[in-house]
């Protein structure tokens, strides 16, 4: 299992670099990220969250946890509409807040072998992809909250970290 960084850890603000080499080490990392995400449990995990600063994310928004999706060097090429979803994040445990995102997106990315993929997503999958892509540029869903609310979240998590030792 990989260790998930938690807000306000400054490493979560790192901008990820594109993946250039699709090798065995990358596959090992992807497999470890899936294991960590499913165990958490969560529906998405960006490499940034496990302190690897490459443009890589894993997702599975299915109920049965049988639809793993890897997106490498993802780019949103189309976006339409607006939806509001109550988001959470493995790096901001116990906090949930409404965030506004595009309702439908089209994403171009590479799969684990470097082959191009194009994915059209709406609803929860679209939310999850946009949330995870934010991690790759050092952004967290709490950044969409008011400064006052974000400060309350930071204090709550710092208190929890102190209590956990
Ligand atoms: Ni997150």
PDB file of C-alpha atoms and ligand atoms in Angstrom:
ATOM      1  CA  UNK A   1       0.000   0.000   0.000  1.00  0.00           C
ATOM      2  CA  UNK A   2       1.105   3.515  -0.750  1.00  0.00           C
ATOM      3  CA  UNK A   3       0.849   6.345   1.779  1.00  0.00           C
ATOM      4  CA  UNK A   4      -1.723   8.985   0.860  1.00  0.00           C
ATOM      5  CA  UNK A   5      -0.661  12.581   1.566  1.00  0.00           C
ATOM      6  CA  UNK A   6      -3.212  14.648   3.467  1.00  0.00           C
ATOM      7  CA  UNK A   7      -4.140  18.332   3.264  1.00  0.00           C
ATOM      8  CA  UNK A   8      -2.453  20.716   4.091  1.00  0.00           C
ATOM      9  CA  UNK A   9       0.710  18.780   3.118  1.00  0.00           C
ATOM     10  CA  UNK A  10       2.545  21.160   0.721  1.00  0.00           C
ATOM     11  CA  UNK A  11       3.575  18.248  -1.538  1.00  0.00           C
ATOM     12  CA  UNK A  12      -0.071  18.097  -2.683  1.00  0.00           C
ATOM     13  CA  UNK A  13       0.600  21.441  -4.386  1.00  0.00           C
ATOM     14  CA  UNK A  14       3.243  19.997  -6.741  1.00  0.00           C
ATOM     15  CA  UNK A  15       2.521  20.159 -10.490  1.00  0.00           C
ATOM     16  CA  UNK A  16       2.909  16.741 -12.104  1.00  0.00           C
ATOM     17  CA  UNK A  17       5.066  16.166 -15.197  1.00  0.00           C
ATOM     18  CA  UNK A  18       3.919  14.150 -18.217  1.00  0.00           C
ATOM     19  CA  UNK A  19       4.671  10.431 -18.206  1.00  0.00           C
ATOM     20  CA  UNK A  20       7.270   9.716 -20.910  1.00  0.00           C
ATOM     21  CA  UNK A  21       8.173   6.073 -20.300  1.00  0.00           C
ATOM     22  CA  UNK A  22       5.568   3.301 -20.211  1.00  0.00           C
ATOM     23  CA  UNK A  23       7.593   0.560 -18.544  1.00  0.00           C
ATOM     24  CA  UNK A  24       7.292  -2.130 -15.914  1.00  0.00           C
ATOM     25  CA  UNK A  25       7.953   0.377 -13.110  1.00  0.00           C
ATOM     26  CA  UNK A  26       4.943   2.403 -14.298  1.00  0.00           C
ATOM     27  CA  UNK A  27       2.741  -0.725 -14.308  1.00  0.00           C
ATOM     28  CA  UNK A  28       3.885  -1.582 -10.772  1.00  0.00           C
ATOM     29  CA  UNK A  29       2.981   1.950  -9.663  1.00  0.00           C
ATOM     30  CA  UNK A  30      -0.450   1.753 -11.358  1.00  0.00           C
ATOM     31  CA  UNK A  31      -1.196  -1.590  -9.675  1.00  0.00           C
ATOM     32  CA  UNK A  32      -0.141  -0.192  -6.276  1.00  0.00           C
ATOM     33  CA  UNK A  33      -2.316   2.876  -6.811  1.00  0.00           C
ATOM     34  CA  UNK A  34      -5.359   0.702  -7.588  1.00  0.00           C
ATOM     35  CA  UNK A  35      -4.717  -1.446  -4.495  1.00  0.00           C
ATOM     36  CA  UNK A  36      -4.383   1.690  -2.351  1.00  0.00           C
ATOM     37  CA  UNK A  37      -7.511   3.288  -3.839  1.00  0.00           C
ATOM     38  CA  UNK A  38      -9.693   0.185  -3.420  1.00  0.00           C
ATOM     39  CA  UNK A  39      -8.447  -0.388   0.146  1.00  0.00           C
ATOM     40  CA  UNK A  40      -9.050   3.215   1.253  1.00  0.00           C
ATOM     41  CA  UNK A  41     -11.838   2.847  -0.082  1.00  0.00           C
ATOM     42  CA  UNK A  42     -12.048   5.495  -2.772  1.00  0.00           C
ATOM     43  CA  UNK A  43     -13.238   5.983  -6.360  1.00  0.00           C
ATOM     44  CA  UNK A  44     -10.207   7.872  -7.665  1.00  0.00           C
ATOM     45  CA  UNK A  45      -6.568   8.477  -6.874  1.00  0.00           C
ATOM     46  CA  UNK A  46      -4.040  10.769  -8.537  1.00  0.00           C
ATOM     47  CA  UNK A  47      -0.303  10.019  -8.434  1.00  0.00           C
ATOM     48  CA  UNK A  48       0.224  13.393  -6.720  1.00  0.00           C
ATOM     49  CA  UNK A  49      -1.637  12.014  -3.684  1.00  0.00           C
ATOM     50  CA  UNK A  50       0.964   9.273  -3.239  1.00  0.00           C
ATOM     51  CA  UNK A  51       3.827  11.749  -3.737  1.00  0.00           C
ATOM     52  CA  UNK A  52       4.599  10.709  -7.319  1.00  0.00           C
ATOM     53  CA  UNK A  53       4.531  13.802  -9.482  1.00  0.00           C
ATOM     54  CA  UNK A  54       3.599  12.322 -12.831  1.00  0.00           C
ATOM     55  CA  UNK A  55       0.391  12.867 -14.805  1.00  0.00           C
ATOM     56  CA  UNK A  56      -1.280   9.605 -13.873  1.00  0.00           C
ATOM     57  CA  UNK A  57      -4.623   8.827 -12.285  1.00  0.00           C
ATOM     58  CA  UNK A  58      -6.684   5.739 -11.532  1.00  0.00           C
ATOM     59  CA  UNK A  59     -10.457   5.599 -11.115  1.00  0.00           C
ATOM     60  CA  UNK A  60     -13.312   3.197 -10.601  1.00  0.00           C
ATOM     61  CA  UNK A  61     -16.747   4.724 -10.068  1.00  0.00           C
ATOM     62  CA  UNK A  62     -18.646   1.424 -10.536  1.00  0.00           C
ATOM     63  CA  UNK A  63     -20.726  -0.044  -7.659  1.00  0.00           C
ATOM     64  CA  UNK A  64     -19.142  -3.471  -8.188  1.00  0.00           C
ATOM     65  CA  UNK A  65     -15.586  -2.102  -8.306  1.00  0.00           C
ATOM     66  CA  UNK A  66     -14.993  -3.869 -11.596  1.00  0.00           C
ATOM     67  CA  UNK A  67     -14.393  -0.949 -13.955  1.00  0.00           C
ATOM     68  CA  UNK A  68     -10.798   0.192 -13.362  1.00  0.00           C
ATOM     69  CA  UNK A  69      -9.714   3.088 -15.545  1.00  0.00           C
ATOM     70  CA  UNK A  70      -6.178   4.465 -15.938  1.00  0.00           C
ATOM     71  CA  UNK A  71      -5.652   7.898 -17.466  1.00  0.00           C
ATOM     72  CA  UNK A  72      -2.127   9.064 -18.250  1.00  0.00           C
ATOM     73  CA  UNK A  73      -1.284  12.590 -19.455  1.00  0.00           C
ATOM     74  CA  UNK A  74      -5.037  13.398 -19.592  1.00  0.00           C
ATOM     75  CA  UNK A  75      -6.359  16.477 -21.380  1.00  0.00           C
ATOM     76  CA  UNK A  76      -9.951  17.718 -21.405  1.00  0.00           C
ATOM     77  CA  UNK A  77     -10.759  18.560 -25.032  1.00  0.00           C
ATOM     78  CA  UNK A  78     -14.485  19.260 -24.656  1.00  0.00           C
ATOM     79  CA  UNK A  79     -16.649  20.370 -21.761  1.00  0.00           C
ATOM     80  CA  UNK A  80     -20.377  21.165 -21.527  1.00  0.00           C
ATOM     81  CA  UNK A  81     -22.956  21.992 -18.924  1.00  0.00           C
ATOM     82  CA  UNK A  82     -22.777  22.300 -15.168  1.00  0.00           C
ATOM     83  CA  UNK A  83     -23.360  19.865 -12.318  1.00  0.00           C
ATOM     84  CA  UNK A  84     -22.946  20.136  -8.565  1.00  0.00           C
ATOM     85  CA  UNK A  85     -21.806  17.084  -6.630  1.00  0.00           C
ATOM     86  CA  UNK A  86     -20.904  16.634  -2.977  1.00  0.00           C
ATOM     87  CA  UNK A  87     -17.226  15.700  -3.237  1.00  0.00           C
ATOM     88  CA  UNK A  88     -14.815  14.117  -0.844  1.00  0.00           C
ATOM     89  CA  UNK A  89     -11.122  13.270  -1.202  1.00  0.00           C
ATOM     90  CA  UNK A  90      -8.782  10.668   0.276  1.00  0.00           C
ATOM     91  CA  UNK A  91      -6.359  13.539   0.960  1.00  0.00           C
ATOM     92  CA  UNK A  92      -9.013  15.494   2.877  1.00  0.00           C
ATOM     93  CA  UNK A  93     -10.564  12.736   5.025  1.00  0.00           C
ATOM     94  CA  UNK A  94     -13.973  13.245   6.574  1.00  0.00           C
ATOM     95  CA  UNK A  95     -14.728  16.459   4.661  1.00  0.00           C
ATOM     96  CA  UNK A  96     -17.456  16.716   2.015  1.00  0.00           C
ATOM     97  CA  UNK A  97     -18.568  19.790   0.113  1.00  0.00           C
ATOM     98  CA  UNK A  98     -20.536  20.758  -2.991  1.00  0.00           C
ATOM     99  CA  UNK A  99     -18.374  21.594  -5.988  1.00  0.00           C
ATOM    100  CA  UNK A 100     -19.518  22.820  -9.406  1.00  0.00           C
ATOM    101  CA  UNK A 101     -17.987  21.032 -12.420  1.00  0.00           C
ATOM    102  CA  UNK A 102     -18.740  20.466 -16.094  1.00  0.00           C
ATOM    103  CA  UNK A 103     -21.584  17.947 -16.616  1.00  0.00           C
ATOM    104  CA  UNK A 104     -19.976  16.288 -19.623  1.00  0.00           C
ATOM    105  CA  UNK A 105     -16.366  16.116 -20.719  1.00  0.00           C
ATOM    106  CA  UNK A 106     -14.299  14.463 -23.404  1.00  0.00           C
ATOM    107  CA  UNK A 107     -10.820  13.440 -22.308  1.00  0.00           C
ATOM    108  CA  UNK A 108      -7.848  12.398 -24.393  1.00  0.00           C
ATOM    109  CA  UNK A 109      -5.175  10.431 -22.565  1.00  0.00           C
ATOM    110  CA  UNK A 110      -2.871   7.445 -22.818  1.00  0.00           C
ATOM    111  CA  UNK A 111      -3.562   4.037 -21.323  1.00  0.00           C
ATOM    112  CA  UNK A 112      -1.027   2.016 -19.300  1.00  0.00           C
ATOM    113  CA  UNK A 113       0.785   0.967 -22.475  1.00  0.00           C
ATOM    114  CA  UNK A 114       0.913   4.467 -23.901  1.00  0.00           C
ATOM    115  CA  UNK A 115      -1.880   3.895 -26.431  1.00  0.00           C
ATOM    116  CA  UNK A 116      -4.148   6.898 -26.998  1.00  0.00           C
ATOM    117  CA  UNK A 117      -7.632   6.716 -25.502  1.00  0.00           C
ATOM    118  CA  UNK A 118     -10.564   9.089 -25.856  1.00  0.00           C
ATOM    119  CA  UNK A 119     -13.254   8.972 -23.180  1.00  0.00           C
ATOM    120  CA  UNK A 120     -16.596  10.685 -23.066  1.00  0.00           C
ATOM    121  CA  UNK A 121     -17.854  11.012 -19.497  1.00  0.00           C
ATOM    122  CA  UNK A 122     -20.792  12.538 -17.688  1.00  0.00           C
ATOM    123  CA  UNK A 123     -22.246  12.417 -14.180  1.00  0.00           C
ATOM    124  CA  UNK A 124     -20.057  10.958 -11.435  1.00  0.00           C
ATOM    125  CA  UNK A 125     -17.320   9.762 -13.804  1.00  0.00           C
ATOM    126  CA  UNK A 126     -16.973  13.302 -15.192  1.00  0.00           C
ATOM    127  CA  UNK A 127     -16.817  14.709 -11.642  1.00  0.00           C
ATOM    128  CA  UNK A 128     -14.206  12.169 -10.624  1.00  0.00           C
ATOM    129  CA  UNK A 129     -11.969  12.758 -13.662  1.00  0.00           C
ATOM    130  CA  UNK A 130     -12.094  16.542 -13.164  1.00  0.00           C
ATOM    131  CA  UNK A 131     -11.361  16.163  -9.427  1.00  0.00           C
ATOM    132  CA  UNK A 132      -8.376  13.858 -10.049  1.00  0.00           C
ATOM    133  CA  UNK A 133      -7.024  16.049 -12.872  1.00  0.00           C
ATOM    134  CA  UNK A 134      -7.033  18.975 -10.439  1.00  0.00           C
ATOM    135  CA  UNK A 135      -4.647  16.992  -8.194  1.00  0.00           C
ATOM    136  CA  UNK A 136      -2.151  16.818 -11.086  1.00  0.00           C
ATOM    137  CA  UNK A 137      -1.890  20.622 -11.106  1.00  0.00           C
ATOM    138  CA  UNK A 138      -1.682  20.868  -7.315  1.00  0.00           C
ATOM    139  CA  UNK A 139      -5.313  21.785  -6.790  1.00  0.00           C
ATOM    140  CA  UNK A 140      -7.693  20.367  -4.163  1.00  0.00           C
ATOM    141  CA  UNK A 141     -11.497  20.435  -3.986  1.00  0.00           C
ATOM    142  CA  UNK A 142     -11.284  22.572  -0.830  1.00  0.00           C
ATOM    143  CA  UNK A 143      -9.784  25.320  -3.028  1.00  0.00           C
ATOM    144  CA  UNK A 144     -13.323  25.844  -4.378  1.00  0.00           C
ATOM    145  CA  UNK A 145     -14.609  26.655  -0.867  1.00  0.00           C
ATOM    146  CA  UNK A 146     -14.550  30.110   0.704  1.00  0.00           C
ATOM    147  CA  UNK A 147     -11.262  30.996   2.479  1.00  0.00           C
ATOM    148  CA  UNK A 148     -13.089  30.820   5.833  1.00  0.00           C
ATOM    149  CA  UNK A 149     -14.414  27.299   5.182  1.00  0.00           C
ATOM    150  CA  UNK A 150     -11.028  26.156   3.894  1.00  0.00           C
ATOM    151  CA  UNK A 151      -9.374  27.461   7.064  1.00  0.00           C
ATOM    152  CA  UNK A 152     -11.881  25.505   9.189  1.00  0.00           C
ATOM    153  CA  UNK A 153     -11.059  22.341   7.204  1.00  0.00           C
ATOM    154  CA  UNK A 154      -7.315  22.938   7.684  1.00  0.00           C
ATOM    155  CA  UNK A 155      -7.711  23.404  11.461  1.00  0.00           C
ATOM    156  CA  UNK A 156      -9.906  20.312  11.757  1.00  0.00           C
ATOM    157  CA  UNK A 157      -7.399  18.116   9.880  1.00  0.00           C
ATOM    158  CA  UNK A 158      -4.377  19.520  11.737  1.00  0.00           C
ATOM    159  CA  UNK A 159      -6.128  18.755  15.025  1.00  0.00           C
ATOM    160  CA  UNK A 160      -6.878  15.218  13.811  1.00  0.00           C
ATOM    161  CA  UNK A 161      -3.212  14.752  12.801  1.00  0.00           C
ATOM    162  CA  UNK A 162      -2.025  15.966  16.236  1.00  0.00           C
ATOM    163  CA  UNK A 163      -4.400  13.595  17.990  1.00  0.00           C
ATOM    164  CA  UNK A 164      -3.230  10.713  15.801  1.00  0.00           C
ATOM    165  CA  UNK A 165       0.346  11.552  16.846  1.00  0.00           C
TER     166      UNK A 165
HETATM  167 NI1  LIG B   1      -8.950  13.897  -4.263  1.00  0.00          NI
END
